[in-house]
mmCIF file of C-alpha atoms in Angstrom:
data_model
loop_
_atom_site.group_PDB
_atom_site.id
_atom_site.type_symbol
_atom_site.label_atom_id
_atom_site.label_comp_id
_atom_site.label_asym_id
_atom_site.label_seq_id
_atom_site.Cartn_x
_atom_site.Cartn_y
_atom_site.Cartn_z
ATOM 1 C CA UNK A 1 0.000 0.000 0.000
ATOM 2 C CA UNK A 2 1.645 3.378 -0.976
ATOM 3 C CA UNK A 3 2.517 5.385 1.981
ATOM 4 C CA UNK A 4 -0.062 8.664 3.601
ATOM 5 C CA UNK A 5 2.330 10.814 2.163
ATOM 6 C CA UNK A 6 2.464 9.414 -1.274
ATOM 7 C CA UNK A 7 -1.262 9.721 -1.540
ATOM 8 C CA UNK A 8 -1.866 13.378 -0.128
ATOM 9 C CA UNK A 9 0.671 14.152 -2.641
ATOM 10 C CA UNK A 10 -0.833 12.781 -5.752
ATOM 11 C CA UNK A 11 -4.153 14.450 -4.080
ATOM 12 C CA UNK A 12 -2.946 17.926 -5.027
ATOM 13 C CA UNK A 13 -4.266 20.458 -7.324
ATOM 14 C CA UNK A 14 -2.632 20.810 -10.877
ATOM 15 C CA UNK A 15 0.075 23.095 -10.861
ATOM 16 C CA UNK A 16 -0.551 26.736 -12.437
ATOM 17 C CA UNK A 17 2.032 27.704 -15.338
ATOM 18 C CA UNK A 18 1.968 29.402 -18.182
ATOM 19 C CA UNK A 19 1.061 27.160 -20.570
ATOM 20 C CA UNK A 20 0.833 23.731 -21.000
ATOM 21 C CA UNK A 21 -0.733 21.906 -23.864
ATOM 22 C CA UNK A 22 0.731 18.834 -23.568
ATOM 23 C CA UNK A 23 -0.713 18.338 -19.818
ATOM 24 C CA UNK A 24 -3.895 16.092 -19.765
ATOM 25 C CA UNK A 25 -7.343 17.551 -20.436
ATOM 26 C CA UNK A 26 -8.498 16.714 -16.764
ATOM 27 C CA UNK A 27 -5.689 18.797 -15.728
ATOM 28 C CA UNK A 28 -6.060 21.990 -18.086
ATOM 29 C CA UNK A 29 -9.586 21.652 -17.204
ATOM 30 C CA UNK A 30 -9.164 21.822 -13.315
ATOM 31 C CA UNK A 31 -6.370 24.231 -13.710
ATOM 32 C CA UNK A 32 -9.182 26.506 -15.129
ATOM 33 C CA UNK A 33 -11.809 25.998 -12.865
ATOM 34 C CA UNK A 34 -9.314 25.990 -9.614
ATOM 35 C CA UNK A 35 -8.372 29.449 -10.691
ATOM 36 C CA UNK A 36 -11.182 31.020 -11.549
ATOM 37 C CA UNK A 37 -12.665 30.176 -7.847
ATOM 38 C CA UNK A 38 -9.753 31.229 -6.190
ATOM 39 C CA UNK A 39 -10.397 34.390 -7.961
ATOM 40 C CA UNK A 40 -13.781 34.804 -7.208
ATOM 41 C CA UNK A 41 -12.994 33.566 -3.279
ATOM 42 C CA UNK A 42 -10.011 36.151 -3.058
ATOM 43 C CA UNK A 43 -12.191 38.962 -4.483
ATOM 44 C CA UNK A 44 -10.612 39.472 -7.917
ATOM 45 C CA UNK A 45 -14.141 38.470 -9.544
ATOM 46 C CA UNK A 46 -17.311 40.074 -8.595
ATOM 47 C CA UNK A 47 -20.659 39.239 -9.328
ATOM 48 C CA UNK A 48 -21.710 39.827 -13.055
ATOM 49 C CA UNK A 49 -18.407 40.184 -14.116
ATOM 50 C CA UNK A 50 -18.005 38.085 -17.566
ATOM 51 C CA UNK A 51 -15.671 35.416 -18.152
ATOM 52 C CA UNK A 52 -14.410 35.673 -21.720
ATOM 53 C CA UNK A 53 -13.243 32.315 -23.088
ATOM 54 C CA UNK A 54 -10.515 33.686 -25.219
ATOM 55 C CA UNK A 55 -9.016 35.139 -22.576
ATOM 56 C CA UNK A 56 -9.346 32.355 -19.537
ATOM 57 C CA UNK A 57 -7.410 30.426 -22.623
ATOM 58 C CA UNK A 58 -4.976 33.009 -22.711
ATOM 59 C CA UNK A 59 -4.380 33.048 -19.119
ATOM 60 C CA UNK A 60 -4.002 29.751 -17.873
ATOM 61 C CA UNK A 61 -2.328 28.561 -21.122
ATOM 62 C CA UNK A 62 -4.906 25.770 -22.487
ATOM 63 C CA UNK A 63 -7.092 25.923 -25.427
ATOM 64 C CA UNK A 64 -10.578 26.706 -25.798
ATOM 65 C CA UNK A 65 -11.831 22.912 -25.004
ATOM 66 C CA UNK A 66 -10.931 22.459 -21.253
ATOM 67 C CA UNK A 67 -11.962 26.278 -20.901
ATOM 68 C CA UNK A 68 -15.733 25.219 -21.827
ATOM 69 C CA UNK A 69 -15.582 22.424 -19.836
ATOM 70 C CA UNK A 70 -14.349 24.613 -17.022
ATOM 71 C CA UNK A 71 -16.818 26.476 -17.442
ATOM 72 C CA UNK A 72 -19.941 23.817 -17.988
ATOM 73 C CA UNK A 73 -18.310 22.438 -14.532
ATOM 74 C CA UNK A 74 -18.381 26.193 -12.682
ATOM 75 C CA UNK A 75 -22.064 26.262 -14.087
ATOM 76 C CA UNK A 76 -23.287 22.632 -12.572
ATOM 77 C CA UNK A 77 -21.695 23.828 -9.107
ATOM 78 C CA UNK A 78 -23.384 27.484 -9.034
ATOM 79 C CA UNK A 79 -20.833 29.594 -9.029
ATOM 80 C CA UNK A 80 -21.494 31.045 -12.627
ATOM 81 C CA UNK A 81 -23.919 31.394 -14.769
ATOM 82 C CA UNK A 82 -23.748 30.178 -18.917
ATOM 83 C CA UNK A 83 -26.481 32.348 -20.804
ATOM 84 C CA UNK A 84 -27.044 31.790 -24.263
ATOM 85 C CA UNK A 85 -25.398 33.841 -26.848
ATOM 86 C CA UNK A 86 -24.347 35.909 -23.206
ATOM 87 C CA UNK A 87 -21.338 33.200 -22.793
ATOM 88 C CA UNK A 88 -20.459 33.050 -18.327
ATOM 89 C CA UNK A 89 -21.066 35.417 -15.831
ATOM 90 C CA UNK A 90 -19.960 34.360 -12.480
ATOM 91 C CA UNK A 91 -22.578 34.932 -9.799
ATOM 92 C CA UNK A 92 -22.742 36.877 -6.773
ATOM 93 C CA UNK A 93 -20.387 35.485 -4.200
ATOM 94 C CA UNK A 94 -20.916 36.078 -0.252
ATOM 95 C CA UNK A 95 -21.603 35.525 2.941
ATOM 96 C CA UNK A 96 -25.081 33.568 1.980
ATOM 97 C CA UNK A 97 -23.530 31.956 -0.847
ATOM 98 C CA UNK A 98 -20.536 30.992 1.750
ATOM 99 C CA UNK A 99 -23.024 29.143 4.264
ATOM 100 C CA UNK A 100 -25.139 27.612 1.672
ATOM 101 C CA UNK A 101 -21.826 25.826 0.353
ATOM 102 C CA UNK A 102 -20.743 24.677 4.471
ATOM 103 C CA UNK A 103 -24.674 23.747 4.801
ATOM 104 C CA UNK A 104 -25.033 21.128 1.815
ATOM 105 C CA UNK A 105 -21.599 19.795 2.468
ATOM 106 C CA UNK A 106 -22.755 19.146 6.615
ATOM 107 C CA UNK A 107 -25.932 17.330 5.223
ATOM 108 C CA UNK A 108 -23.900 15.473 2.971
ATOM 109 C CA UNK A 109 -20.498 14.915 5.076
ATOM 110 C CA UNK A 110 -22.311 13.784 8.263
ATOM 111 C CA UNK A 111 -24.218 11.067 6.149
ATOM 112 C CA UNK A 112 -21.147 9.832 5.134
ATOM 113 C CA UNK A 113 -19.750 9.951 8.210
ATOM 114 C CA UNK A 114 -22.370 7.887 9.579
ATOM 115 C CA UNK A 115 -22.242 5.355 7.197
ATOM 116 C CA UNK A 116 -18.523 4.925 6.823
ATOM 117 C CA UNK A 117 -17.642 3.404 10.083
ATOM 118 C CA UNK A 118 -18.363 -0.008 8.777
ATOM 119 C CA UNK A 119 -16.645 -0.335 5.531
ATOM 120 C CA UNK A 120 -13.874 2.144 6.031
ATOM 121 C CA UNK A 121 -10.685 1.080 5.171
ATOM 122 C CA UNK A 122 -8.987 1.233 8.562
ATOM 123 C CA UNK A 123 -5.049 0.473 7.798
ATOM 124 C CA UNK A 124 -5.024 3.301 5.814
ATOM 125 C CA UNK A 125 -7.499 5.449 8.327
ATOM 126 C CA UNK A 126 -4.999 4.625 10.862
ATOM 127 C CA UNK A 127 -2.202 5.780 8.532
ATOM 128 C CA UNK A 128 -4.035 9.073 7.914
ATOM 129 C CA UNK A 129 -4.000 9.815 11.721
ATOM 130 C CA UNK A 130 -0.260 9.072 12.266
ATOM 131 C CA UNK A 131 0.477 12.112 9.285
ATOM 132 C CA UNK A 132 -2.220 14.299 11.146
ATOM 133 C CA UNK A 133 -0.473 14.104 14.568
ATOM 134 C CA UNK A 134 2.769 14.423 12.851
ATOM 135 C CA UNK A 135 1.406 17.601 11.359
ATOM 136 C CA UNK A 136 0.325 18.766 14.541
ATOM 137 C CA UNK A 137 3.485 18.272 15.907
ATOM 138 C CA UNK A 138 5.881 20.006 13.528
ATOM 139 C CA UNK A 139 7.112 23.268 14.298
ATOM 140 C CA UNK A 140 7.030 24.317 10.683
ATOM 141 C CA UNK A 141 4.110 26.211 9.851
ATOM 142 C CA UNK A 142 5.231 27.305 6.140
ATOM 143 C CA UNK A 143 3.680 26.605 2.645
ATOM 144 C CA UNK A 144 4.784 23.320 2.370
ATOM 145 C CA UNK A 145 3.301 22.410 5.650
ATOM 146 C CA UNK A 146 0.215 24.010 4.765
ATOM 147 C CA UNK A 147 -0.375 22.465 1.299
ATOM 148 C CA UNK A 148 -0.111 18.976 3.044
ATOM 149 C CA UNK A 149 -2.073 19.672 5.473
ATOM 150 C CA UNK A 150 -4.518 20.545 2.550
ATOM 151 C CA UNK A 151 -3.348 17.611 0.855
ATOM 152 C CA UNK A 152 -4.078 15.204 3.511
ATOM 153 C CA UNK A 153 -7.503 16.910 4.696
ATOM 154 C CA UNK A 154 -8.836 16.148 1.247
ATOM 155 C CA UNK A 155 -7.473 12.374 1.699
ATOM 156 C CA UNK A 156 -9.232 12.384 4.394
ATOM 157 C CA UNK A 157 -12.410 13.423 3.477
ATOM 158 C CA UNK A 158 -12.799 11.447 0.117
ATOM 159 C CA UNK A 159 -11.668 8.149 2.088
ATOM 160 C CA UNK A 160 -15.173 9.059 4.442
ATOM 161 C CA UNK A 161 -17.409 9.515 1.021
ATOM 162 C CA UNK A 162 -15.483 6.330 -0.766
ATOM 163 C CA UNK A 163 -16.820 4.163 2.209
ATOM 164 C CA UNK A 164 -20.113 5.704 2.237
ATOM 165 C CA UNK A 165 -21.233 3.075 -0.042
ATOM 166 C CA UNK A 166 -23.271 5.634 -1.792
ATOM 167 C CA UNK A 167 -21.487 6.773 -5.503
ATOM 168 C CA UNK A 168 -24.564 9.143 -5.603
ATOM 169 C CA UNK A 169 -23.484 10.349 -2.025
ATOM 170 C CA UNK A 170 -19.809 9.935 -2.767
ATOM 171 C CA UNK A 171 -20.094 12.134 -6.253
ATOM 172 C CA UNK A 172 -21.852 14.752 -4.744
ATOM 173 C CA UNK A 173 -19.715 15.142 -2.145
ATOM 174 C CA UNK A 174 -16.516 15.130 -4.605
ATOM 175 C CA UNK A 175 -18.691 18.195 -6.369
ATOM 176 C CA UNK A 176 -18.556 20.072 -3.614
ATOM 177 C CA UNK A 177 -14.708 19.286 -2.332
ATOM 178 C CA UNK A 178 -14.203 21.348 -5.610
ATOM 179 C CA UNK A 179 -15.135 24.807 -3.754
ATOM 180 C CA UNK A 180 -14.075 23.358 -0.358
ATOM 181 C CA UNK A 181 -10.535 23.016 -1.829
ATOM 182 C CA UNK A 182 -10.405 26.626 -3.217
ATOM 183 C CA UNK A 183 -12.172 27.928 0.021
ATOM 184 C CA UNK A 184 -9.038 26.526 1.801
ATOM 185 C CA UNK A 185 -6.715 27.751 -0.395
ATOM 186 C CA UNK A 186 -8.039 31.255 0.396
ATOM 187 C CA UNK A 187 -8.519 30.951 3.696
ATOM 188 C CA UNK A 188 -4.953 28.749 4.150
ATOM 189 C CA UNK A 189 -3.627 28.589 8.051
ATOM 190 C CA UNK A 190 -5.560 32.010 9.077
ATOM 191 C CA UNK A 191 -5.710 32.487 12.647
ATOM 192 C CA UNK A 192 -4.471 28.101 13.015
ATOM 193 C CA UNK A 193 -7.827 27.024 11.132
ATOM 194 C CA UNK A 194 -5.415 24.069 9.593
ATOM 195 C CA UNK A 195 -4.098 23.275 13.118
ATOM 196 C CA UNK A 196 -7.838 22.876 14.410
ATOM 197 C CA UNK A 197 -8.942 21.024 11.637
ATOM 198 C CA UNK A 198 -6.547 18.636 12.155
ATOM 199 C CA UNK A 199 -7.627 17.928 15.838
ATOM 200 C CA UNK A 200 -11.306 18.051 14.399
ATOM 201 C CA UNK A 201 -10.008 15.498 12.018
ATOM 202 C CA UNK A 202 -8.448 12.925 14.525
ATOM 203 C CA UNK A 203 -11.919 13.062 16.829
ATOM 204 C CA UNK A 204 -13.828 11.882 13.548
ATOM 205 C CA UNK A 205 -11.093 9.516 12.935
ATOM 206 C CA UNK A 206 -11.293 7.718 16.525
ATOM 207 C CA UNK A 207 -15.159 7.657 16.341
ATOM 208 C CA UNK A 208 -15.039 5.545 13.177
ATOM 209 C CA UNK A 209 -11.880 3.673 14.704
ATOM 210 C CA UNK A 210 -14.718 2.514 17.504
ATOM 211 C CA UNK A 211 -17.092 1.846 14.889
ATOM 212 C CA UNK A 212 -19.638 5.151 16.375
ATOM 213 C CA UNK A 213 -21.251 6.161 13.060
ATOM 214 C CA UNK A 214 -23.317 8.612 15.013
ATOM 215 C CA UNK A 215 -20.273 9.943 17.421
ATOM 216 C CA UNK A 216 -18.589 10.579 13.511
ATOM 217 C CA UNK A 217 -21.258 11.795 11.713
ATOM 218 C CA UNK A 218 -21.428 14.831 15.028
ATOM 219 C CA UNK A 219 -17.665 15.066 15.145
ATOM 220 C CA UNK A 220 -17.764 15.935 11.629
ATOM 221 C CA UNK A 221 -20.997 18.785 12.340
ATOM 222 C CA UNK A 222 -18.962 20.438 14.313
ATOM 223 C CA UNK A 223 -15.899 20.148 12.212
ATOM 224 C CA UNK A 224 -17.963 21.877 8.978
ATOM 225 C CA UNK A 225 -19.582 24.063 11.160
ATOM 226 C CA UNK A 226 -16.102 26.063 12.615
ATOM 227 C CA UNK A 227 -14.651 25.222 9.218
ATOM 228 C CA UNK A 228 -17.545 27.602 7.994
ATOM 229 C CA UNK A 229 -17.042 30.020 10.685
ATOM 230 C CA UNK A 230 -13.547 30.108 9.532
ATOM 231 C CA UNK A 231 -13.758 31.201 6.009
ATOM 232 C CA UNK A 232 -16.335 33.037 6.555
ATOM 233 C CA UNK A 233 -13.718 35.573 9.001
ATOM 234 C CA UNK A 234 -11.685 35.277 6.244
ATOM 235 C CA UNK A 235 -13.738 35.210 3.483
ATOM 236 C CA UNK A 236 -16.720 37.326 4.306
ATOM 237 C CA UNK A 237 -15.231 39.488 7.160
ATOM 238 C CA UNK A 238 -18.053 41.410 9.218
ATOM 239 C CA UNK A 239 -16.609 45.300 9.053
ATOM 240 C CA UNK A 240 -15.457 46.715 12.051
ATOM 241 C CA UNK A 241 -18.459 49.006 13.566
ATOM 242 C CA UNK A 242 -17.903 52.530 13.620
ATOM 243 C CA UNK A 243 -16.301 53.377 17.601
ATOM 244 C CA UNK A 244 -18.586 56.176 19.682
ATOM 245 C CA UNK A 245 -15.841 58.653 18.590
ATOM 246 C CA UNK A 246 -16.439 58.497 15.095
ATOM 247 C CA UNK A 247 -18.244 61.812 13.379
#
């Protein structure tokens, strides 16, 4: 079995360069769609701006194929809209459109959760947890640290909705990962969200390790819930109210 490490790392995102046409479709495709929401997550898009295919080509260095289905993808997920003879418009992104996302994936997440503990594959679940507490217990905080802690969240994760049973439940789920993973990317290691997620991670992990669905499927509640909270400070801050000494 290849090692936790080997699989976070062939869990990451496509790497962004300038151009690439010999990379596979899949890739160019999620190279697309990865940027445009990190875009739209770090503010550079705004609600009815238009996404121009030419020049999403131009940028991320792929033809006008993987931008469509980019696009078609961005659509089916509800972050833009496709009008006819229009072309995409990406839709207005906030603080409602933020908990909407963190509510569907609860529903969906704690389900899993709940039916996972049987089936789960638990060698490798116990594998997962040895990387998480030696996450926790580096004393590098960097980039690289970050993106594996990304990189082994999202193991994480898809090992719950593989064991699901459910490919309905388990696709849906995936759908979703697809703005979870650009909402982390944004949000990244602000004020130790990473370092809590982790801990939130290894209580899930030792309720399915004592085969408690129900234990898991709350563990992971409350995990989505200050996961929303999260990006939401980052994200969607709430401006500062004007002191008494303000004119």
């Amino acid at each position: 079995m290849p090692s936790v490490l080997m699989q976070a790392n062939s869990l990451k995102g496509p790497e962004v360069v300038d151009s690439d046409w010999n990379a596979p479709r899949h890739a160019r495709r999620s190279r697309v769609v990865y940027g445009i929401l990190h875009a739209i997550f770090k503010g550079e898009l705004a609600g009815g701006d238009r996404l121009v295919e030419e020049e999403l080509g131009a940028k991320f260095g792929v033809s006008r194929t993987p931008v469509r289905e980019a696009l078609t993808e961005l659509a089916a997920i509800g972050v833009i809209w496709l009008k006819p003879n229009h072309g995409a418009m990406v839709r207005p992104f906030g603080t409602k459109q933020l908990v909407e996302i963190y509510q569907v994936r609860r529903v969906l997440e704690m389900e899993a959760a709940r039916l996972a503990h049987e089936t789960i594959d638990r060698e490798l679940l116990v594998q997962i947890r040895h990387r998480t507490q030696q996450l926790l217990e580096s004393a590098d905080r960097g980039k690289a640290w970050s993106e594996e802690a990304l990189a082994v969240d999202q193991m994480f994760h898809e090992l719950i909705a593989k064991s699901s049973r459910s490919e309905r439940l388990a696709e849906e789920i995936r759908r979703y990962w697809t703005l979870a993973r650009s909402i982390g990317e944004a949000v990244g290691n602000a004020a130790y969200t990473q370092d809590h997620a982790l801990v939130e991670h290894t209580a899930i992990m030792d309720c399915l390790l004592a085969h408690d669905g129900d234990a898991a499927a709350e563990a992971m509640s409350r995990h989505l819930t200050r996961r929303m909270d999260a990006a939401l400070a980052t994200i969607c801050p709430t401006p500062n109210p004007p002191s008494a000494d303000s004119p």
